[in-house]
Amino acid sequence: MLRLEDVTVRFGGLTALKDVSFAMGAGEILGLVGPNGAGKTTLFNTISGLVRPKTGRILFAEREIGRLPLHARARLGLGRTFQIPQPMHHLTVRENLTVAQVFGAGKADAARVDEILEVMELSQHAERNAATELALQELKRLEIAKALATNPKLLLLDEVLAGLESKAKRRFVDKLRELHERYKLAIVIVEHDIETISTLCSRAVVLNFGQMIADGTPAEVFRNPAVVESYTGAADA
Amino acid sequence: MLELLQQSLFSGLLVGSVYALVALGIALTFGAMKIINLAHGELVLLAAYMAYVIESRTGWNPYAAIPLAFVVTGIVSVVIYLLIERIREHRELNSLILTFAIGIILTNAILLVFASDVRSTGSPFLQDAISLGSVYAMKGEITAFIISLAVMAGLWWWLKNSWYGRAVRAVSSNRDASMLMGIDPRRVELAAFIVAGILASVAGVALYTMSVVQPALGPGLTIKAFIVTVLAGVGSIPGVFCAALLLGVTEAMTVTLASSALQELVGMVLFLLVLFFMPNGLFGARARRG
Amino acid sequence: MRSLPALLILAVAIAVPIAFGGNSYVMGLMVSGLIVAGVALAWALLGNLGGMVSFGHAAFFGVGAYTSAILSAKFGLPVPLALLAGACGAALCSVVMLPALRLSGPYFALAILAYAHIFKILATEATSITGGSAGFQRFPPLPTILGLDLSSRVGSYGLLVILVAICAAIYLAVKRSHVGTALRAMAESEDATRVVGVNATLLKAWMLLLSAFITGLFGAMNAHIINFLEPDYAFSASWSILPIIAAIFGGYRTILGPVAGAVLIYLFDQIVAKELLPVGHEILLGVLLAGMILIAPNGLFGMFQRKTAKGAAHAAA
């Protein structure tokens, strides 16, 4: 489904990602882990198209997307949420989903919009102004709802659980699992919480200073001494 | 032919120095407030007409008009600043339209008071040409060049050493941080506007001494100043100076090699080329887009 | 749009020829006012939907005018087709401007201004095609269709009213479409729209083309109505400036605002301003524009809309 080969990203003199390579299949839930500043968001930005890599290839469903602009990747089925929710301004929640649907999935389907609203528990907020009238949790759900409206095959979730306390987190994780099964989505999720990764993900990839230092099941990865060091090292700093 | 080119090169350099002054004025207000003052060209023109007034009324050298020009452009600058301050929403675009309107008001005010006749200095000293090697220059042009350099040096010193000057630089590069340092952005903005007015007044008087003025020149000056700032990119006074000289020289060459009608065209084309292919400007450091 | 302002405007539009049909001067004013209205509509569309303020619409106006005049005079194209060709010509010339879409607000506005200057100078220099600064006359006026002489004052008035209405309808249709919704979001959250598949650049390009097309159409109409063309006139800055003032005065976030504003401003300029100050009358327009931005940036119709919106919200609550 998604494959990166030797992706390197540089910003001026700073190397944000170096020779990152991994692959994931259609049904997987992949956890992307690493201390702050490791390059996780940059990796997402590169995959979704906000950033162009210096070298390397990005293949989505066996198709090279490195040259495609953002919107084209979205139309191919690559959905993405932002860490700080970015709703579309001046539009209601429903309109947010409709626009995503029309431009991302190809045509309007009001029934499906209603369905997504229900699944993401946003039905009662449907007519509210997305940018000004929603609380943080609702905004996060909207982020995912928007991405869902584009009929994605792969969902990139950037720290969707940040800022939630543990009960809300668990509910969200259950919701993600529900989405994964219901819509047959592949998911890549950036997360700090080890427990979440272990329970939700079938695989985990660890980044540190822009480089991959581990790739395997969560259990394997969190036993890896290099990974442990990157976490505790970061905690000291 | 070579001599013609040399001449146009030289004349272009001299004119370019005045363009630099005008451009620095626009750049200063843009840096401090992030708005473009579309009436800036009219301020320069206003100053030029003040020089005309002084010369025609008293017979003194037009440069004696500089104090009057300071006062007039200073007052108008402050008024413009206060009006811009009152804009609540969509500051960037609304101030663009507001200064656009003010430009129209000033142009027509000048037209009403001075009529559309073309004016230029009658001073024989300034019109006298001297030769430097194989090129000629009017004394007016040389004086303007020297004074422009002096003013630019003064500006450079001010930005580097005076409190307000450094505050302007601080606000230009990071407004929020400078507020945290206790800098009141409004005072700094006002200072920037006033200094821009000073630059405009010198440029205007210089313009009067080396060229002709008429009420319709306002928008053209603003556009040239803008072209220069785009060519130069964000950053330094030397950059603006070089870009202004480049514009002056290119225009002069076009007049010599092609026709005077294409003079304006070349500036526009240069502008667009740089905007599209070198958005950082020829000498600039930071990106300009978005 | 079964709203009061729309019906009012329609009523006035119908009443004018009935009351003043015989008065050539008044009808002439209305015709010119409608031309400005068309351009103001196009400008507002670009500003409102496209999110781009332009200072150079005169470019589209002039290109439309010259394209239509040249095609009808030198190539014998029937005037209705020439008008459309003029509009297409203007749209084509906006394609050249597409790179400017990448620029932010003020830079875009001034880039378009630069283009306008370039086109004007090109038109002046290409004397063999355009007749240069000497001007260009001898091209056919509007034809007679179904017994209606469209070149008469009343005839051209009627045609213009219909054209303005059609353009307003197109504007409304776009605004209400999914494209319009996406454009609304793009103003402040362009990346958010891109991420869900909106080709933001393409949509903005379409708005630029549409705005240019409409402006070119009215430029072409104007050429055939006054039957005279020269670069300083066709590309005059007034065609950039008046629509801006009209749109801001009338309310550039509304559809009918620019239309009403244009007619009012044009009449004001011709009847009041030019009488008071034959030279420099533009100063009054400048004052008006500055005043509107400071006091009522949403224009006349904008203020009206605000009030009714508040009323509706009150009723719903």
Coordinates of N, CA, C and O in Angstrom, one line a residue, chain A residues 10-158:
Chain A
R10 N 15.6 17.7 3.2 CA 16.5 18.7 3.8 C 15.8 20.1 3.8 O 15.2 20.4 2.8
F11 N 16.0 20.8 4.9 CA 15.5 22.2 4.9 C 16.8 23.1 5.0 O 17.3 23.2 6.1
G12 N 17.2 23.6 3.9 CA 18.4 24.4 4.0 C 19.5 23.5 4.5 O 19.8 22.5 3.9
G13 N 20.2 23.8 5.6 CA 21.3 23.0 6.0 C 20.9 21.8 6.9 O 21.7 20.9 7.2
L14 N 19.6 21.8 7.3 CA 19.2 20.8 8.3 C 18.6 19.6 7.6 O 17.7 19.7 6.7
T15 N 19.1 18.4 8.0 CA 18.6 17.2 7.4 C 17.5 16.7 8.3 O 17.7 16.2 9.4
A16 N 16.2 16.8 7.8 CA 15.1 16.4 8.7 C 14.8 14.9 8.6 O 14.4 14.3 9.6
L17 N 15.1 14.3 7.4 CA 14.8 12.9 7.3 C 16.0 12.3 6.5 O 16.4 12.9 5.5
K18 N 16.5 11.2 6.9 CA 17.6 10.6 6.2 C 17.4 9.2 5.8 O 17.3 8.3 6.7
D19 N 17.3 8.9 4.5 CA 17.3 7.5 4.0 C 16.2 6.7 4.7 O 16.4 5.6 5.2
V20 N 15.0 7.3 4.8 CA 13.9 6.6 5.5 C 13.3 5.6 4.5 O 12.9 6.0 3.4
S21 N 13.2 4.3 4.9 CA 12.6 3.3 4.1 C 11.7 2.4 4.9 O 12.1 1.9 5.9
F22 N 10.5 2.2 4.5 CA 9.6 1.2 5.1 C 8.5 0.9 4.1 O 8.2 1.7 3.2
A23 N 7.8 -0.1 4.4 CA 6.6 -0.5 3.6 C 5.5 -0.9 4.5 O 5.7 -1.5 5.6
M24 N 4.3 -0.7 4.0 CA 3.2 -1.3 4.8 C 2.1 -1.8 3.9 O 1.9 -1.3 2.8
G25 N 1.3 -2.7 4.4 CA 0.3 -3.3 3.6 C -1.1 -2.8 3.8 O -1.3 -1.9 4.7
A26 N -2.1 -3.2 3.1 CA -3.4 -2.6 3.0 C -4.1 -2.7 4.4 O -4.9 -1.8 4.7
G27 N -3.9 -3.7 5.1 CA -4.8 -3.8 6.3 C -4.1 -3.4 7.6 O -4.6 -3.6 8.7
E28 N -2.9 -2.9 7.5 CA -2.1 -2.7 8.7 C -2.4 -1.4 9.4 O -2.9 -0.4 8.8
I29 N -2.1 -1.4 10.7 CA -2.1 -0.2 11.5 C -0.7 0.0 12.0 O -0.2 -0.8 12.7
L30 N -0.1 1.1 11.4 CA 1.4 1.3 11.7 C 1.5 2.4 12.7 O 1.0 3.5 12.5
G31 N 2.3 2.2 13.7 CA 2.6 3.3 14.7 C 3.9 4.0 14.3 O 4.9 3.3 14.0
L32 N 3.9 5.3 14.3 CA 5.1 6.0 14.0 C 5.5 6.7 15.3 O 4.8 7.5 15.9
V33 N 6.7 6.3 15.8 CA 7.1 6.7 17.1 C 8.4 7.4 17.1 O 9.2 7.3 16.2
G34 N 8.7 8.2 18.1 CA 10.0 8.8 18.2 C 9.9 10.1 19.1 O 8.8 10.6 19.2
P35 N 11.0 10.5 19.6 CA 10.9 11.7 20.4 C 10.5 13.0 19.6 O 10.5 12.9 18.4
N36 N 10.3 14.0 20.3 CA 9.9 15.3 19.6 C 11.1 15.7 18.8 O 12.2 15.7 19.1
G37 N 10.7 16.2 17.6 CA 11.8 16.7 16.7 C 12.4 15.6 15.9 O 13.4 15.8 15.1
A38 N 11.9 14.3 16.0 CA 12.5 13.2 15.3 C 12.2 13.3 13.8 O 12.9 12.7 13.0
G39 N 11.2 14.0 13.5 CA 10.9 14.1 12.0 C 9.6 13.4 11.7 O 9.3 13.2 10.5
K40 N 8.7 13.1 12.7 CA 7.5 12.4 12.4 C 6.5 13.2 11.5 O 6.0 12.8 10.5
T41 N 6.4 14.5 12.0 CA 5.4 15.3 11.2 C 6.0 15.6 9.8 O 5.3 15.7 8.8
T42 N 7.4 15.8 9.8 CA 8.0 16.0 8.5 C 7.7 14.8 7.6 O 7.5 15.0 6.4
L43 N 7.8 13.6 8.1 CA 7.5 12.4 7.3 C 6.1 12.5 6.8 O 5.9 12.2 5.6
F44 N 5.2 12.8 7.6 CA 3.8 12.9 7.2 C 3.7 14.0 6.1 O 3.0 13.8 5.1
N45 N 4.3 15.1 6.3 CA 4.2 16.2 5.3 C 4.8 15.7 4.0 O 4.3 16.1 2.9
T46 N 5.8 14.9 4.1 CA 6.4 14.4 2.8 C 5.5 13.4 2.1 O 5.3 13.5 0.9
I47 N 4.9 12.5 2.9 CA 4.0 11.5 2.3 C 2.8 12.2 1.7 O 2.4 11.9 0.6
S48 N 2.3 13.2 2.4 CA 1.0 13.8 1.9 C 1.3 14.9 0.9 O 0.4 15.2 0.1
G49 N 2.5 15.4 0.8 CA 2.8 16.3 -0.3 C 3.1 17.7 0.1 O 3.3 18.6 -0.8
L50 N 3.1 18.1 1.4 CA 3.4 19.4 1.7 C 4.9 19.7 1.6 O 5.3 20.9 1.5
V51 N 5.7 18.7 1.6 CA 7.2 18.8 1.5 C 7.7 17.9 0.4 O 7.2 16.8 0.3
R52 N 8.7 18.4 -0.4 CA 9.2 17.5 -1.4 C 10.5 16.9 -0.9 O 11.4 17.7 -0.4
P53 N 10.7 15.7 -1.1 CA 12.0 15.1 -0.6 C 13.1 15.4 -1.6 O 12.9 15.7 -2.7
K54 N 14.3 15.4 -1.0 CA 15.5 15.7 -1.8 C 15.8 14.5 -2.7 O 16.1 14.6 -3.8
T55 N 15.8 13.3 -2.0 CA 16.0 12.1 -2.8 C 15.0 11.0 -2.3 O 14.4 11.2 -1.2
G56 N 14.8 10.0 -3.0 CA 14.0 8.9 -2.6 C 12.7 8.8 -3.3 O 12.3 9.7 -4.0
R57 N 12.0 7.7 -3.1 CA 10.7 7.5 -3.8 C 9.6 7.3 -2.8 O 9.9 6.7 -1.7
I58 N 8.4 7.7 -3.1 CA 7.3 7.4 -2.3 C 6.3 6.7 -3.2 O 5.9 7.2 -4.3
L59 N 5.9 5.5 -2.8 CA 4.9 4.8 -3.7 C 3.7 4.5 -2.9 O 3.7 4.0 -1.8
F60 N 2.6 4.8 -3.5 CA 1.3 4.6 -2.9 C 0.5 3.6 -3.8 O 0.3 4.0 -5.0
A61 N 0.1 2.5 -3.3 CA -0.6 1.5 -4.1 C 0.2 1.2 -5.4 O -0.3 1.3 -6.5
E62 N 1.5 1.1 -5.2 CA 2.5 0.8 -6.3 C 2.6 1.9 -7.3 O 3.1 1.7 -8.3
R63 N 2.1 3.1 -6.9 CA 2.2 4.2 -7.9 C 3.1 5.3 -7.3 O 2.9 5.7 -6.1
E64 N 4.0 5.8 -8.1 CA 4.9 6.8 -7.5 C 4.2 8.1 -7.4 O 3.7 8.7 -8.4
I65 N 4.2 8.7 -6.2 CA 3.4 9.9 -6.0 C 4.3 11.1 -5.6 O 3.9 12.2 -5.3
G66 N 5.6 10.8 -5.6 CA 6.6 11.9 -5.2 C 6.4 13.2 -5.9 O 6.6 14.3 -5.4
R67 N 5.9 13.2 -7.2 CA 5.8 14.4 -8.0 C 4.4 15.0 -7.9 O 4.2 16.0 -8.4
L68 N 3.5 14.2 -7.3 CA 2.1 14.7 -7.4 C 1.8 15.8 -6.3 O 2.4 15.8 -5.2
P69 N 1.0 16.8 -6.7 CA 0.6 17.8 -5.7 C -0.3 17.2 -4.7 O -0.9 16.2 -4.9
L70 N -0.4 18.0 -3.6 CA -1.3 17.5 -2.4 C -2.6 17.0 -2.8 O -3.0 15.9 -2.4
H71 N -3.3 17.8 -3.6 CA -4.7 17.4 -3.8 C -4.8 16.1 -4.6 O -5.8 15.4 -4.5
A72 N -3.8 15.9 -5.5 CA -3.9 14.7 -6.3 C -3.7 13.5 -5.4 O -4.3 12.4 -5.6
R73 N -2.8 13.6 -4.4 CA -2.6 12.5 -3.5 C -3.8 12.2 -2.7 O -4.2 11.0 -2.5
A74 N -4.5 13.3 -2.3 CA -5.8 13.1 -1.6 C -6.8 12.3 -2.4 O -7.5 11.4 -1.9
R75 N -6.8 12.7 -3.7 CA -7.8 12.0 -4.6 C -7.5 10.5 -4.8 O -8.3 9.7 -5.1
L76 N -6.2 10.2 -4.7 CA -5.8 8.8 -4.9 C -6.2 8.0 -3.7 O -6.1 6.7 -3.7
G77 N -6.5 8.6 -2.6 CA -6.9 7.9 -1.4 C -6.0 8.0 -0.2 O -6.0 7.2 0.7
L78 N -5.2 9.1 -0.2 CA -4.3 9.3 0.9 C -5.0 10.4 1.8 O -5.0 11.5 1.4
G79 N -5.5 10.0 2.9 CA -6.1 10.9 3.8 C -5.1 11.4 4.9 O -4.2 10.6 5.3
R80 N -5.3 12.6 5.4 CA -4.3 13.1 6.4 C -5.0 14.0 7.4 O -5.8 14.9 7.0
T81 N -4.6 13.8 8.7 CA -5.1 14.8 9.6 C -3.9 15.6 10.2 O -2.8 15.1 10.2
F82 N -4.2 16.7 10.7 CA -3.1 17.6 11.3 C -3.1 17.5 12.8 O -4.2 17.4 13.4
Q83 N -2.0 17.7 13.3 CA -1.9 17.6 14.8 C -2.7 18.7 15.4 O -3.4 18.5 16.4
I84 N -2.6 19.9 14.9 CA -3.5 21.0 15.3 C -4.6 21.0 14.3 O -4.3 21.3 13.1
P85 N -5.8 20.7 14.7 CA -6.8 20.6 13.7 C -7.0 21.8 12.7 O -6.9 22.9 13.2
Q86 N -7.1 21.5 11.5 CA -7.3 22.6 10.5 C -8.6 22.4 9.8 O -8.6 21.9 8.7
P87 N -9.7 22.9 10.4 CA -10.9 22.8 9.7 C -11.0 23.8 8.6 O -10.2 24.8 8.6
M88 N -11.9 23.7 7.6 CA -12.0 24.7 6.6 C -12.8 25.8 7.1 O -14.0 25.6 7.7
H89 N -12.3 27.0 7.0 CA -13.0 28.2 7.6 C -14.2 28.6 6.9 O -14.4 28.3 5.7
H90 N -15.1 29.3 7.5 CA -16.3 29.9 7.0 C -17.3 28.8 6.5 O -18.2 29.1 5.8
L91 N -17.0 27.6 6.9 CA -18.0 26.5 6.5 C -18.5 25.8 7.7 O -17.9 25.8 8.7
T92 N -19.7 25.2 7.5 CA -20.2 24.4 8.6 C -19.5 23.0 8.6 O -18.8 22.7 7.6
V93 N -19.8 22.3 9.6 CA -19.2 20.9 9.7 C -19.6 20.1 8.5 O -18.8 19.4 7.8
R94 N -20.9 20.2 8.2 CA -21.4 19.4 7.1 C -20.8 19.8 5.8 O -20.4 19.0 4.9
E95 N -20.6 21.1 5.6 CA -20.0 21.6 4.4 C -18.5 21.2 4.3 O -18.0 20.9 3.2
N96 N -17.9 21.1 5.4 CA -16.5 20.6 5.4 C -16.4 19.2 4.8 O -15.6 18.9 4.0
L97 N -17.4 18.4 5.3 CA -17.4 17.0 4.8 C -17.8 16.9 3.3 O -17.2 16.2 2.5
T98 N -18.7 17.8 2.9 CA -19.2 17.8 1.6 C -18.1 18.2 0.6 O -17.9 17.6 -0.4
V99 N -17.4 19.2 1.0 CA -16.3 19.7 0.1 C -15.3 18.6 0.0 O -14.8 18.2 -1.1
A100 N -14.9 18.0 1.1 CA -13.9 16.9 1.1 C -14.4 15.8 0.2 O -13.7 15.2 -0.6
Q101 N -15.7 15.5 0.3 CA -16.3 14.4 -0.5 C -16.2 14.7 -2.0 O -15.8 13.9 -2.8
V102 N -16.8 15.9 -2.4 CA -16.9 16.2 -3.8 C -15.5 16.3 -4.4 O -15.3 15.8 -5.5
F103 N -14.5 16.9 -3.7 CA -13.2 17.1 -4.4 C -12.3 15.9 -4.1 O -11.4 15.7 -4.9
G104 N -12.5 15.2 -3.0 CA -11.6 14.1 -2.7 C -12.1 12.8 -3.2 O -11.3 12.0 -3.7
A105 N -13.4 12.5 -3.1 CA -13.9 11.2 -3.5 C -14.5 11.3 -4.8 O -14.6 10.3 -5.5
G106 N -14.8 12.5 -5.3 CA -15.3 12.6 -6.7 C -16.8 13.0 -6.8 O -17.1 13.6 -7.8
K107 N -17.6 12.6 -5.9 CA -19.0 13.1 -6.0 C -19.6 13.2 -4.7 O -19.2 12.6 -3.7
A108 N -20.7 14.0 -4.7 CA -21.4 14.2 -3.4 C -22.3 13.0 -3.1 O -22.9 12.5 -4.0
D109 N -22.4 12.7 -1.8 CA -23.2 11.6 -1.4 C -23.7 11.9 0.0 O -23.0 11.6 1.0
A110 N -24.8 12.6 0.1 CA -25.3 13.1 1.3 C -25.5 12.0 2.4 O -25.3 12.2 3.6
A111 N -25.9 10.8 1.9 CA -26.2 9.8 2.9 C -24.9 9.4 3.5 O -24.8 9.1 4.8
R112 N -23.8 9.3 2.7 CA -22.5 8.9 3.3 C -22.0 10.0 4.3 O -21.4 9.7 5.3
V113 N -22.3 11.3 3.9 CA -21.9 12.3 4.9 C -22.6 12.1 6.2 O -22.0 12.2 7.3
D114 N -23.9 11.9 6.1 CA -24.6 11.6 7.4 C -24.0 10.5 8.2 O -23.9 10.5 9.4
E115 N -23.7 9.4 7.4 CA -23.1 8.2 8.0 C -21.8 8.6 8.8 O -21.6 8.2 9.9
I116 N -20.9 9.3 8.1 CA -19.7 9.6 8.7 C -19.9 10.5 9.9 O -19.3 10.4 11.0
L117 N -20.8 11.5 9.8 CA -21.1 12.3 10.9 C -21.6 11.5 12.1 O -21.2 11.8 13.3
E118 N -22.4 10.5 11.9 CA -22.8 9.6 13.0 C -21.7 8.8 13.6 O -21.6 8.8 14.8
V119 N -20.9 8.2 12.7 CA -19.8 7.4 13.2 C -18.8 8.2 14.0 O -18.4 7.8 15.1
M120 N -18.6 9.4 13.6 CA -17.6 10.3 14.3 C -18.4 11.1 15.4 O -17.8 12.0 16.0
E121 N -19.6 10.8 15.7 CA -20.4 11.5 16.7 C -20.4 13.0 16.6 O -20.2 13.8 17.5
L122 N -20.6 13.4 15.3 CA -20.7 14.9 15.1 C -22.1 15.3 14.6 O -22.3 16.5 14.2
S123 N -23.0 14.4 14.6 CA -24.3 14.7 13.9 C -25.0 15.9 14.5 O -25.5 16.7 13.8
Q124 N -24.9 16.1 15.9 CA -25.6 17.2 16.4 C -24.8 18.5 16.1 O -25.4 19.6 16.4
H125 N -23.6 18.4 15.6 CA -22.9 19.7 15.4 C -22.9 20.0 13.9 O -22.2 20.9 13.5
A126 N -23.6 19.3 13.1 CA -23.5 19.4 11.7 C -23.6 20.8 11.1 O -22.9 21.1 10.1
E127 N -24.5 21.6 11.7 CA -24.7 22.9 11.1 C -23.9 24.0 11.8 O -24.0 25.2 11.5
R128 N -23.0 23.6 12.7 CA -22.2 24.6 13.4 C -21.0 25.0 12.5 O -20.5 24.3 11.7
N129 N -20.6 26.3 12.7 CA -19.4 26.8 12.0 C -18.1 26.0 12.5 O -17.8 26.1 13.6
A130 N -17.5 25.3 11.6 CA -16.4 24.4 11.9 C -15.3 25.1 12.6 O -14.7 24.6 13.6
A131 N -14.9 26.3 12.2 CA -13.7 26.9 12.7 C -14.0 27.6 14.0 O -13.0 27.8 14.8
T132 N -15.2 28.0 14.3 CA -15.4 28.9 15.4 C -16.3 28.3 16.5 O -16.3 28.8 17.6
E133 N -17.0 27.2 16.2 CA -18.0 26.8 17.2 C -17.7 25.4 17.8 O -18.7 24.8 18.3
L134 N -16.6 24.8 17.6 CA -16.3 23.5 18.1 C -15.3 23.4 19.1 O -14.3 24.2 19.1
A135 N -15.5 22.5 20.0 CA -14.4 22.3 21.1 C -13.3 21.4 20.5 O -13.5 20.8 19.4
L136 N -12.2 21.3 21.2 CA -11.1 20.6 20.7 C -11.3 19.2 20.3 O -11.0 18.7 19.2
Q137 N -12.1 18.5 21.2 CA -12.3 17.1 20.9 C -13.2 16.9 19.6 O -12.9 16.1 18.8
E138 N -14.1 17.8 19.4 CA -15.0 17.8 18.3 C -14.1 18.1 17.0 O -14.3 17.5 16.0
L139 N -13.2 19.1 17.2 CA -12.4 19.4 16.0 C -11.5 18.2 15.6 O -11.3 18.0 14.4
K140 N -11.0 17.5 16.6 CA -10.2 16.3 16.3 C -11.0 15.3 15.5 O -10.6 14.7 14.6
R141 N -12.3 15.1 16.0 CA -13.1 14.2 15.3 C -13.4 14.7 13.9 O -13.5 13.9 12.9
L142 N -13.6 16.0 13.8 CA -13.8 16.5 12.4 C -12.7 16.3 11.5 O -12.9 16.0 10.3
E143 N -11.5 16.4 12.0 CA -10.3 16.2 11.2 C -10.4 14.8 10.6 O -10.1 14.6 9.4
I144 N -10.7 13.8 11.4 CA -10.8 12.5 10.9 C -12.0 12.3 9.9 O -11.9 11.7 8.9
A145 N -13.1 13.0 10.3 CA -14.3 12.9 9.5 C -14.0 13.4 8.1 O -14.4 12.9 7.1
K146 N -13.3 14.6 8.0 CA -13.0 15.2 6.7 C -12.2 14.2 5.9 O -12.5 14.0 4.7
A147 N -11.2 13.6 6.5 CA -10.4 12.7 5.8 C -11.2 11.5 5.3 O -11.0 11.0 4.2
L148 N -12.1 11.0 6.2 CA -12.9 9.9 5.8 C -13.8 10.2 4.6 O -14.1 9.3 3.7
A149 N -14.2 11.4 4.5 CA -15.1 11.8 3.4 C -14.5 11.7 2.1 O -15.2 11.6 1.1
T150 N -13.2 11.6 2.1 CA -12.5 11.6 0.8 C -12.4 10.1 0.3 O -11.7 9.8 -0.7
N151 N -13.0 9.2 1.0 CA -12.9 7.7 0.6 C -11.4 7.3 0.6 O -10.9 6.8 -0.4
P152 N -10.7 7.4 1.7 CA -9.3 7.1 1.7 C -9.0 5.6 1.7 O -9.9 4.8 2.2
K153 N -7.9 5.2 1.3 CA -7.4 3.9 1.5 C -6.4 3.8 2.6 O -6.2 2.8 3.3
L154 N -5.8 5.0 2.8 CA -4.8 5.1 3.9 C -5.0 6.4 4.6 O -5.3 7.4 4.1
L155 N -4.9 6.3 5.9 CA -5.2 7.5 6.8 C -3.9 7.8 7.6 O -3.4 6.9 8.2
L156 N -3.4 9.0 7.4 CA -2.3 9.4 8.2 C -2.8 10.2 9.4 O -3.3 11.3 9.2
L157 N -2.6 9.8 10.6 CA -3.1 10.5 11.8 C -1.9 11.0 12.6 O -1.1 10.3 13.1
D158 N -1.9 12.3 12.7 CA -0.8 13.0 13.3 C -1.2 13.4 14.8 O -1.8 14.4 15.0

